[in-house]
CSV table of C-alpha atoms in Angstrom, one decimal:
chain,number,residue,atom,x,y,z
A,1,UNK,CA,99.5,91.7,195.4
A,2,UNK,CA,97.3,92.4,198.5
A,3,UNK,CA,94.1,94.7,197.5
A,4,UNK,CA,92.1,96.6,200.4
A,5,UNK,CA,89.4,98.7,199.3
A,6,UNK,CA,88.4,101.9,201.6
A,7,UNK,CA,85.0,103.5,201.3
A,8,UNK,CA,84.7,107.3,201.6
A,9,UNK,CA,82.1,109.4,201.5
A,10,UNK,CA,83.0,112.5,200.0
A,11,UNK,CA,80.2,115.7,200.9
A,12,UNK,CA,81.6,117.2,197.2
A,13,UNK,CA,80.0,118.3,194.2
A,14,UNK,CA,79.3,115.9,191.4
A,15,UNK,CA,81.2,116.7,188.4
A,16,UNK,CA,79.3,117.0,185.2
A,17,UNK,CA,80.8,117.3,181.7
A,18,UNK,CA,79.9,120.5,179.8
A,19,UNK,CA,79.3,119.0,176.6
A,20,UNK,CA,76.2,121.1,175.6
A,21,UNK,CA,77.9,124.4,176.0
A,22,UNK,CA,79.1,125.9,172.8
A,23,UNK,CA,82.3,128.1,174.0
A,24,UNK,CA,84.4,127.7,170.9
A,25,UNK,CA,82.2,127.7,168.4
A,26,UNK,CA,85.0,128.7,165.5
A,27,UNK,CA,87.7,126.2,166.7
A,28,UNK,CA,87.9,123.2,164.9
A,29,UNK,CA,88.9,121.5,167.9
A,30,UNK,CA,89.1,122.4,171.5
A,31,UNK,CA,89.5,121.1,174.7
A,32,UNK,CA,89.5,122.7,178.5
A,33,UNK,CA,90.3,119.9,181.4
A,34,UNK,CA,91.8,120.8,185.3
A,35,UNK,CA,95.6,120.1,185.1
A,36,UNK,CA,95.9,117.4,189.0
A,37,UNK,CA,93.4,115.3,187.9
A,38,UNK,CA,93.1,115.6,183.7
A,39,UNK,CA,89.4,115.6,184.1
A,40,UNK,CA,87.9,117.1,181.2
A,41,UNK,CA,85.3,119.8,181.1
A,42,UNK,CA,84.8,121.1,177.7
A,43,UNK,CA,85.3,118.9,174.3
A,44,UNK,CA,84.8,120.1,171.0
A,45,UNK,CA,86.9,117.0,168.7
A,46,UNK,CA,89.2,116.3,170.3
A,47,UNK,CA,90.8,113.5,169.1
A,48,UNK,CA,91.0,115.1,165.8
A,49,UNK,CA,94.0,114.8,163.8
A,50,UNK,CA,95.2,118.6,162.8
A,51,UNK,CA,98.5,120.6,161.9
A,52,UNK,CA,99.3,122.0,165.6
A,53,UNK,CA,102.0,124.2,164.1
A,54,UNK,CA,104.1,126.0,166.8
A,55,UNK,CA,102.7,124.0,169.7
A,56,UNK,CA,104.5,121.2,168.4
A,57,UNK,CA,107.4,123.3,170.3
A,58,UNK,CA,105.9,121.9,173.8
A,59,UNK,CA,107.2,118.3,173.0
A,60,UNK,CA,110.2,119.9,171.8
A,61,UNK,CA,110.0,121.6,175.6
A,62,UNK,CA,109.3,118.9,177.4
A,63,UNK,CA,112.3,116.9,176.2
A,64,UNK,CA,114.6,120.1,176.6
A,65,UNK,CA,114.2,120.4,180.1
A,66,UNK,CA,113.9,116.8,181.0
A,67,UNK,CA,116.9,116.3,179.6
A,68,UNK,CA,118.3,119.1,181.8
A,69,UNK,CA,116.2,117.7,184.9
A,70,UNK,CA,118.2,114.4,184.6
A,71,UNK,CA,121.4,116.0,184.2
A,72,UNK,CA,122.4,115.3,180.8
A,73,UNK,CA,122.0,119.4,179.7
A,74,UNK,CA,122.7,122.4,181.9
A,75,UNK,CA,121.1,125.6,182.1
A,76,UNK,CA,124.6,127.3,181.7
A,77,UNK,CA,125.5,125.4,179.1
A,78,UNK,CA,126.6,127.6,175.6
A,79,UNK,CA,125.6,126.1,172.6
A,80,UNK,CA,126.7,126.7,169.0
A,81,UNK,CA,124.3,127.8,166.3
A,82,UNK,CA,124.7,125.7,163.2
A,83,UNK,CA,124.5,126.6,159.9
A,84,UNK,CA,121.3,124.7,159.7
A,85,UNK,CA,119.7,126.0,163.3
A,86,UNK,CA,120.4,129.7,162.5
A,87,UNK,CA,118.5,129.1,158.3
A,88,UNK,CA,115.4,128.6,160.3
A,89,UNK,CA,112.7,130.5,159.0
A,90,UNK,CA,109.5,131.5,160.7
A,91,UNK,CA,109.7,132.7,164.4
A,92,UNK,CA,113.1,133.4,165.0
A,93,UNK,CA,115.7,134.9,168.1
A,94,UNK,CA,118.1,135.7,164.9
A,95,UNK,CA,121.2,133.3,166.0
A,96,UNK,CA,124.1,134.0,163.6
A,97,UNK,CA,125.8,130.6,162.5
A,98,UNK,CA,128.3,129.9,165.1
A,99,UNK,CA,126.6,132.3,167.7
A,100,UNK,CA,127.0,130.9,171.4
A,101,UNK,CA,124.0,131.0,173.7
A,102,UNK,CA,123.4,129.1,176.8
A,103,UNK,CA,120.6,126.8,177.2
A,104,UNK,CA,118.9,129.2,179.7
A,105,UNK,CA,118.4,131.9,177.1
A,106,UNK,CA,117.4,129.6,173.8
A,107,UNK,CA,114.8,128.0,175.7
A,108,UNK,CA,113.9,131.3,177.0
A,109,UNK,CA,113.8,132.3,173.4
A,110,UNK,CA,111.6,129.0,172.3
A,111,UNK,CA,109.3,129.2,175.2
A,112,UNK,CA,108.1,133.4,174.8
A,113,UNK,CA,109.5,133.7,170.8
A,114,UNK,CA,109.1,130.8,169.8
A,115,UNK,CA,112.3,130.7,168.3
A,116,UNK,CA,112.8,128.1,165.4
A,117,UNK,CA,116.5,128.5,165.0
A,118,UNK,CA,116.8,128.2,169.3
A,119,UNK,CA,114.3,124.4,169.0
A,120,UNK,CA,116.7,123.2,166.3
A,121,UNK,CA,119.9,124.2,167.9
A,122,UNK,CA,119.1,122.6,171.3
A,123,UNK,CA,117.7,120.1,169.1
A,124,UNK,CA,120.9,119.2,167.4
A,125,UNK,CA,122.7,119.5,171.0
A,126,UNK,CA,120.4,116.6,172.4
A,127,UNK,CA,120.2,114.3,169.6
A,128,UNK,CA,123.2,115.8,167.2
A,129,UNK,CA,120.4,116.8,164.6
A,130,UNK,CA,116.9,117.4,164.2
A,131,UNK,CA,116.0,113.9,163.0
A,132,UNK,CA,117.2,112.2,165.9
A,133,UNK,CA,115.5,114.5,168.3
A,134,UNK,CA,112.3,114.0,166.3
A,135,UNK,CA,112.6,110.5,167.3
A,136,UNK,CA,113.2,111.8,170.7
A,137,UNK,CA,109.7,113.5,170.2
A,138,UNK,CA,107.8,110.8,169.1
A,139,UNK,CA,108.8,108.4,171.4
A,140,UNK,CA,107.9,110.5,174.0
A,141,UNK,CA,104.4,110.7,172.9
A,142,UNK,CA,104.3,106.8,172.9
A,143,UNK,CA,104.7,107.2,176.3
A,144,UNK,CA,102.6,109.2,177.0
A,145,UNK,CA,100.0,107.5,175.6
A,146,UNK,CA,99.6,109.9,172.4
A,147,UNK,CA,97.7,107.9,169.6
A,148,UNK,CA,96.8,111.1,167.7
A,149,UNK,CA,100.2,112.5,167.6
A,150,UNK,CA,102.9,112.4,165.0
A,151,UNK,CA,106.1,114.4,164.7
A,152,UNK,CA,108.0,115.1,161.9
A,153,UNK,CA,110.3,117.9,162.7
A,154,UNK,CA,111.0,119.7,165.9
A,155,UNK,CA,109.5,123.2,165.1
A,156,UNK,CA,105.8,122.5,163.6
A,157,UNK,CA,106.7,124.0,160.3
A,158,UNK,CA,104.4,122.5,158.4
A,159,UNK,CA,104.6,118.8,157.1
A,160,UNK,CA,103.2,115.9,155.3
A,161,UNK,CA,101.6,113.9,158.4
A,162,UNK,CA,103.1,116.3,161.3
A,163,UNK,CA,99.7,116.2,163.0
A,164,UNK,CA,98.2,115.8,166.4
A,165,UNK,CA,94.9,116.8,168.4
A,166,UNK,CA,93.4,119.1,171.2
A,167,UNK,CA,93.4,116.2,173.4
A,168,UNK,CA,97.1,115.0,173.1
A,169,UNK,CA,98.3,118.6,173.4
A,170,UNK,CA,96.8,119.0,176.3
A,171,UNK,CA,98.2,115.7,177.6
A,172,UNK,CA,101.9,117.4,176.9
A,173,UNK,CA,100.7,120.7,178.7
A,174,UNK,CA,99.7,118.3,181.8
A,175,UNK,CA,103.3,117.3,182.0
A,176,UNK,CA,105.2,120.9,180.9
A,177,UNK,CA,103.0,122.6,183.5
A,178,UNK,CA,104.8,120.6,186.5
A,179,UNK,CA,108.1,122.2,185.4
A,180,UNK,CA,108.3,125.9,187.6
A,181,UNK,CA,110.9,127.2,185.5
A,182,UNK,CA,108.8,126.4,182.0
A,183,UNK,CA,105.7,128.6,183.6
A,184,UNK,CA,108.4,131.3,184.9
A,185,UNK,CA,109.0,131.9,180.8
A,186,UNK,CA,106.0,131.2,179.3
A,187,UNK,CA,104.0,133.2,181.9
A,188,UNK,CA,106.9,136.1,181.6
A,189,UNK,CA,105.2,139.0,178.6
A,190,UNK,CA,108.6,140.8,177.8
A,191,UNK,CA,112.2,140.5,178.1
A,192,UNK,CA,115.8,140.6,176.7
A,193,UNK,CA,118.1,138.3,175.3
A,194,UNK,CA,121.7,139.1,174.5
A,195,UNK,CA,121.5,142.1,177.4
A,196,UNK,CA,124.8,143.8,177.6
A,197,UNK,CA,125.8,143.9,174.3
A,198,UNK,CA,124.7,145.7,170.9
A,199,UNK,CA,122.8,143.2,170.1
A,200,UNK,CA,120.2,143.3,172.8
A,201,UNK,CA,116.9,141.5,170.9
A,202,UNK,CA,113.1,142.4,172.9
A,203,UNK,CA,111.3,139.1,173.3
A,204,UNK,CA,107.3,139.7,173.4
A,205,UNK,CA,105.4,136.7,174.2
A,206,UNK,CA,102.8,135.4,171.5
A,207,UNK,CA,100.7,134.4,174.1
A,208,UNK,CA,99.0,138.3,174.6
A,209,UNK,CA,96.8,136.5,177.5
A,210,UNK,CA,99.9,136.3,179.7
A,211,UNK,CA,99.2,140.2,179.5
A,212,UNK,CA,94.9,140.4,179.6
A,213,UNK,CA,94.0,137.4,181.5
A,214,UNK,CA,94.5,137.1,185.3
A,215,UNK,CA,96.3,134.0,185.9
A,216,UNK,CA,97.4,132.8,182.8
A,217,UNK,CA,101.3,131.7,182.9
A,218,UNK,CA,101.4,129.8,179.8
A,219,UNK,CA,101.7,128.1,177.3
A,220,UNK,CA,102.1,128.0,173.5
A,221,UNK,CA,100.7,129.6,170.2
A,222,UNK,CA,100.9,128.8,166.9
A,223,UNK,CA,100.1,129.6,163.3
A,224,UNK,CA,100.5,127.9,159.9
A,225,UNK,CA,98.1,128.4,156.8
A,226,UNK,CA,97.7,124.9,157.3
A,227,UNK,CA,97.0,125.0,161.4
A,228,UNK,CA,95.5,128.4,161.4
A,229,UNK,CA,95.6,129.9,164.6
A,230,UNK,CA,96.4,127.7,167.7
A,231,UNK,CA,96.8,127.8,171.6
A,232,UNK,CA,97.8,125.9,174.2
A,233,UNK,CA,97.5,127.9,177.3
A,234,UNK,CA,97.2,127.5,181.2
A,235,UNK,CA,96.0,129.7,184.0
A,236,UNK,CA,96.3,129.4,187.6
A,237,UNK,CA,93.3,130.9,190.0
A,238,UNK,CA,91.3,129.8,192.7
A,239,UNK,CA,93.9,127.1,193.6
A,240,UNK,CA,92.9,125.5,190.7
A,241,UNK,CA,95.1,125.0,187.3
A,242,UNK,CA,93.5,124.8,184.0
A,243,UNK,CA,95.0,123.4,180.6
A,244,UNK,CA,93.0,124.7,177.5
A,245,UNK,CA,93.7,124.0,173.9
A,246,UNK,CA,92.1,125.6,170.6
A,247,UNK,CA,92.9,124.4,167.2
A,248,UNK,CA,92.2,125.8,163.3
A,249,UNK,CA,90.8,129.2,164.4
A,250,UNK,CA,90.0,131.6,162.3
A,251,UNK,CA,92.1,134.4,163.5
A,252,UNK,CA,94.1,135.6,166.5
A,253,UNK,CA,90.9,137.4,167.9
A,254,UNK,CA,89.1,134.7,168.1
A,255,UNK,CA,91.9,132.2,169.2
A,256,UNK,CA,92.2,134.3,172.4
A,257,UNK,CA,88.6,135.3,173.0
A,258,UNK,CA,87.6,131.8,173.1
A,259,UNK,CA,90.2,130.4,175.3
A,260,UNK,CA,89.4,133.2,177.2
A,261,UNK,CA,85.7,132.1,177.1
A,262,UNK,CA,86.9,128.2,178.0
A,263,UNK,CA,88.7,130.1,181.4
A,264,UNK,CA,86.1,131.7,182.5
A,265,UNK,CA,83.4,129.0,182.0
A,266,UNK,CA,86.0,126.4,183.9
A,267,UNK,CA,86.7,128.7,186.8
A,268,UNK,CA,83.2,130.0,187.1
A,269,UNK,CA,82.0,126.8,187.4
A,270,UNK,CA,84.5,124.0,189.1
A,271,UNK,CA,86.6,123.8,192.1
A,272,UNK,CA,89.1,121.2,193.0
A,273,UNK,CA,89.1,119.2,196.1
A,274,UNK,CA,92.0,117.1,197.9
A,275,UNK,CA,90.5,114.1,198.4
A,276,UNK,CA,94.5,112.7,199.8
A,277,UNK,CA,97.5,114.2,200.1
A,278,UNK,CA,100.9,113.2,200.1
A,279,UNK,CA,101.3,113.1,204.0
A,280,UNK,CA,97.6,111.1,204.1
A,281,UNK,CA,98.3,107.6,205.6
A,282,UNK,CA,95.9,105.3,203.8
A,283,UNK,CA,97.0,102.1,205.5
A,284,UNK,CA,100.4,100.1,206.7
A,285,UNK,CA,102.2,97.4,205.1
A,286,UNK,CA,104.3,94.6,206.6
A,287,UNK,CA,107.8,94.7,205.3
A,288,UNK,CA,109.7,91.2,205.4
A,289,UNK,CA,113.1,91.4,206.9
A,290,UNK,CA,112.4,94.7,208.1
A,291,UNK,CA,113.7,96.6,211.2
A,292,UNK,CA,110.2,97.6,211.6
A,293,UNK,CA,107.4,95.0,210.9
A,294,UNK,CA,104.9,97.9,209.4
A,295,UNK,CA,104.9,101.2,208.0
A,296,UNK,CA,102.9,103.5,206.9
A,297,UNK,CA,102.0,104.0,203.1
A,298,UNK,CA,100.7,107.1,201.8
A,299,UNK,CA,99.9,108.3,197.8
A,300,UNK,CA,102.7,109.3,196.0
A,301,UNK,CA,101.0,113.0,194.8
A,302,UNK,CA,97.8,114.4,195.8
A,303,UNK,CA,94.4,113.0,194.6
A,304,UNK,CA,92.1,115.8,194.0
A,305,UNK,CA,89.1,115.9,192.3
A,306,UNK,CA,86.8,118.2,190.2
A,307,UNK,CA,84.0,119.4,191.2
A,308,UNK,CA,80.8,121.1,189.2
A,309,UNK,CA,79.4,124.0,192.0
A,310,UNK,CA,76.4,122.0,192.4
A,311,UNK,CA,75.4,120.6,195.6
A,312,UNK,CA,75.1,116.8,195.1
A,313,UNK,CA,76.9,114.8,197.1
A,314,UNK,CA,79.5,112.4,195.5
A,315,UNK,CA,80.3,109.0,196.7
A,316,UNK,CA,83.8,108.2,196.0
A,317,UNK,CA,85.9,104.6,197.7
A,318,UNK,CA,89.5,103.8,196.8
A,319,UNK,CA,91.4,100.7,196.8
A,320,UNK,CA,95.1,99.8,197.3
A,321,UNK,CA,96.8,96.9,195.5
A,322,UNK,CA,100.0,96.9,197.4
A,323,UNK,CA,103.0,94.9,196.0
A,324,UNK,CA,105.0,92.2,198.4
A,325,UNK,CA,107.2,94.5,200.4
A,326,UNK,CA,111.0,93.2,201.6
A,327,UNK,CA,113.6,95.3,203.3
A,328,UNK,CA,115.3,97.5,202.8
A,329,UNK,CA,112.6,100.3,201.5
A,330,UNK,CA,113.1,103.5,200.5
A,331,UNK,CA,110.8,106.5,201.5
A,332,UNK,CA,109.5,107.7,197.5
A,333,UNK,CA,109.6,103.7,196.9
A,334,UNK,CA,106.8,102.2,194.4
A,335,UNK,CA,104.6,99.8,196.8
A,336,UNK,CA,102.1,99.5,194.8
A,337,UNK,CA,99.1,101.4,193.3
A,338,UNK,CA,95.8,103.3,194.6
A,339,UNK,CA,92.7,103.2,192.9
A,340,UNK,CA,90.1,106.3,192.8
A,341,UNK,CA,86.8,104.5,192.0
A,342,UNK,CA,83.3,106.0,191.6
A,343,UNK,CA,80.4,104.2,190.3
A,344,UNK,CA,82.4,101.1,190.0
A,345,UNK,CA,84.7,102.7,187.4
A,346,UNK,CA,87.8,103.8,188.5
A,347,UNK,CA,88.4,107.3,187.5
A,348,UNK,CA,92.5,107.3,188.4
A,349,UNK,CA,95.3,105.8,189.2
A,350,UNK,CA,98.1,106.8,191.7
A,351,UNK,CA,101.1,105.6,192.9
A,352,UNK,CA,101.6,104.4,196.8
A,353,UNK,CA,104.8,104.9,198.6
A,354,UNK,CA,106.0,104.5,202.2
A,355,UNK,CA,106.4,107.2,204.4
A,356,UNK,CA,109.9,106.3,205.7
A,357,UNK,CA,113.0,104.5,205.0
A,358,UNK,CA,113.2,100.6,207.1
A,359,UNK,CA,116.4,99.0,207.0
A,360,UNK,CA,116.9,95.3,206.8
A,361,UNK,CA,117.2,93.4,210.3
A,362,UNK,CA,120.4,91.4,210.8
A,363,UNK,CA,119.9,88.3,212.2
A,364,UNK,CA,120.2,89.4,215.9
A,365,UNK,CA,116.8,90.9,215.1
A,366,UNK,CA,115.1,88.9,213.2
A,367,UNK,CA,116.0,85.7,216.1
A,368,UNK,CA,114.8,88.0,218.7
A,369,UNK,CA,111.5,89.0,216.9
A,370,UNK,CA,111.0,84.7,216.3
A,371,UNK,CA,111.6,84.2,220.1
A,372,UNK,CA,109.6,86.7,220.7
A,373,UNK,CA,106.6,85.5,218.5
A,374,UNK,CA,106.8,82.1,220.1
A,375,UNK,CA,106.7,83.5,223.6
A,376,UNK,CA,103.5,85.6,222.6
A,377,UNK,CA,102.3,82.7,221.0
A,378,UNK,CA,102.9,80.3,224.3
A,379,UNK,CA,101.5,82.6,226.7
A,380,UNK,CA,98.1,82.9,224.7
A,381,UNK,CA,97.7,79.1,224.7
């Protein structure tokens, strides 16, 4: 692996972690970081290991429309209520045992209800029951990198060690929020299911900043007597996304008014910048066997970074490890990785790419390119 290392001087604000401010004083635990970059601005415990009740229904979420991203589930799809999905207690969308719904509605119905009898019916349709999709869940958080999370059922009901923290929560959020059609429900206040028939049921969201606070598309509450009262939410403003998450609060009041607090702090006081974008060309590689000798690599997703509204000047470099390269290479292709550093530590990590597709040479090519080095090489004698 071949590593260049690029220094760039970046005229931005320094970012500096608001550790002394005291904005959810009656959380247990809380966290606010900005979604691009998972740079964290607030901390309050958060590595903690609490009940996160119904916010244990983002994992169950995340899995749900992964599996219909990679094909395996369709939004169309009707599936059956069991007998156990439809004895749910707790937050419910009422499904009848053997009720048909398609996978549009019930995650419609998990993501603004959050519908217990919905989670374990698409549950069981992933995994065939609720145990196997817990697995599903937990798995998942192992690759995430979860080490304060464990699942024991698929709804947050609570559990003998179903726990996880403010910090791993968010890290679910980080992944949910890149998923339009997740935000289009969670950031949606009211609507129907079952439309059409007599049976029409009103959907309110639980998440009553979707209604109060500009920009807010998302994500989930949750309450058990164990958890008290929890949110995982996300707002959108200033080209800027925010994740923020508030565990064991006292009441609903307060479980809004200080994620409401966390928002305003974060957008009041940080802006994101692109450092790189996706189109950025931060060097060429030499592909063996290729068509073309070189081509261009650029990051795989944007780098941004977070900025405290300050006016110190930040001095960020990156560096690219880039892999051996042999044709043929795909544009969207894993080269190799870029490195955001500052202060000798590197701060993240991001995939490289090429920009285009190169085809392998035949041998006609790859004769006429040695001929042609040995005639370049003669005449330079």
């Amino acid at each position: 692996m071949k590593k260049m290392l690029i220094f760039l001087l970046l005229l931005i604000p320094t970012t500096v972690k608001a550790l002394d401010v005291d904005i959810a004083s009656n959380a247990e635990s809380a966290i606010l970081l900005e979604a691009t970059t998972g740079e964290i601005i607030y901390q309050k415990n958060i590595h903690t290991r609490l009940a996160p009740a119904s916010m244990t229904k983002m994992m169950s979420m995340l899995i749900i429309i992964e599996k219909i991203n990679d094909g395996s589930l369709n939004w169309d799809e009707e599936v059956t209520a069991s007998a156990n999905a439809s004895s749910m207690g707790g937050s419910q969308i009422f499904l009848e045992t053997g009720e048909k719904m398609t996978v549009r509605d019930m995650l419609k119905g998990i993501s603004i209800a959050s519908g217990n009898d919905a989670t374990v019916a698409l549950a069981e349709r992933i995994a065939v029951n609720e145990e196997g999709f817990v697995n599903l869940m937990n798995k998942r958080a192992t690759e995430l990198g979860l080490e304060n999370t464990q699942f024991k059922n698929a709804t947050g009901l609570d559990e003998a060690n179903h726990y996880s923290s403010a910090y791993d929560m968010a890290q679910i959020a980080r992944e949910l929020v890149k998923y339009k059609e997740i935000l289009e429900f969670t950031g949606t206040y009211e609507t129907y299911l079952r439309e059409g028939t007599d049976k029409k049921f009103w959907l309110v969201n639980t998440n009553k900043l979707v209604r109060f606070y500009q920009g807010v598309d998302g994500l989930k509450t949750g309450y058990t007597e164990s958890a008290g009262y929890c949110l995982t939410a996300t707002a959108f403003k200033n080209s800027m996304r925010l994740i923020g998450v508030v565990m064991k609060e006292p009441d609903p009041t307060a479980r809004s008014s200080e994620m409401s607090s966390m928002f305003d702090y974060g957008f009041n006081n940080y802006m994101v910048e692109q450092m790189l974008s996706v189109t950025s060309e931060v060097g060429k590689i030499k592909v063996e066997k290729g068509v073309k000798e070189y081509v261009s690599i650029v990051p795989k997703q944007d780098v941004n970074i977070l900025n405290n509204n300050s006016n110190n000047k930040r001095n960020v470099t990156y560096s690219l490890n880039v892999d051996t390269v042999s044709a043929p290479v795909k544009a969207g292709q894993v080269v190799g990785t870029l490195d955001v550093i500052e202060d000798d530590r590197v701060i993240m990590t991001i995939d490289i790419t090429v920009l285009e597709d190169v085809k392998k040479a035949n041998i006609f090519q790859l004769y006429y390119r040695y001929l042609t080095d040995v005639l370049s090489a003669n005449l330079n004698i």
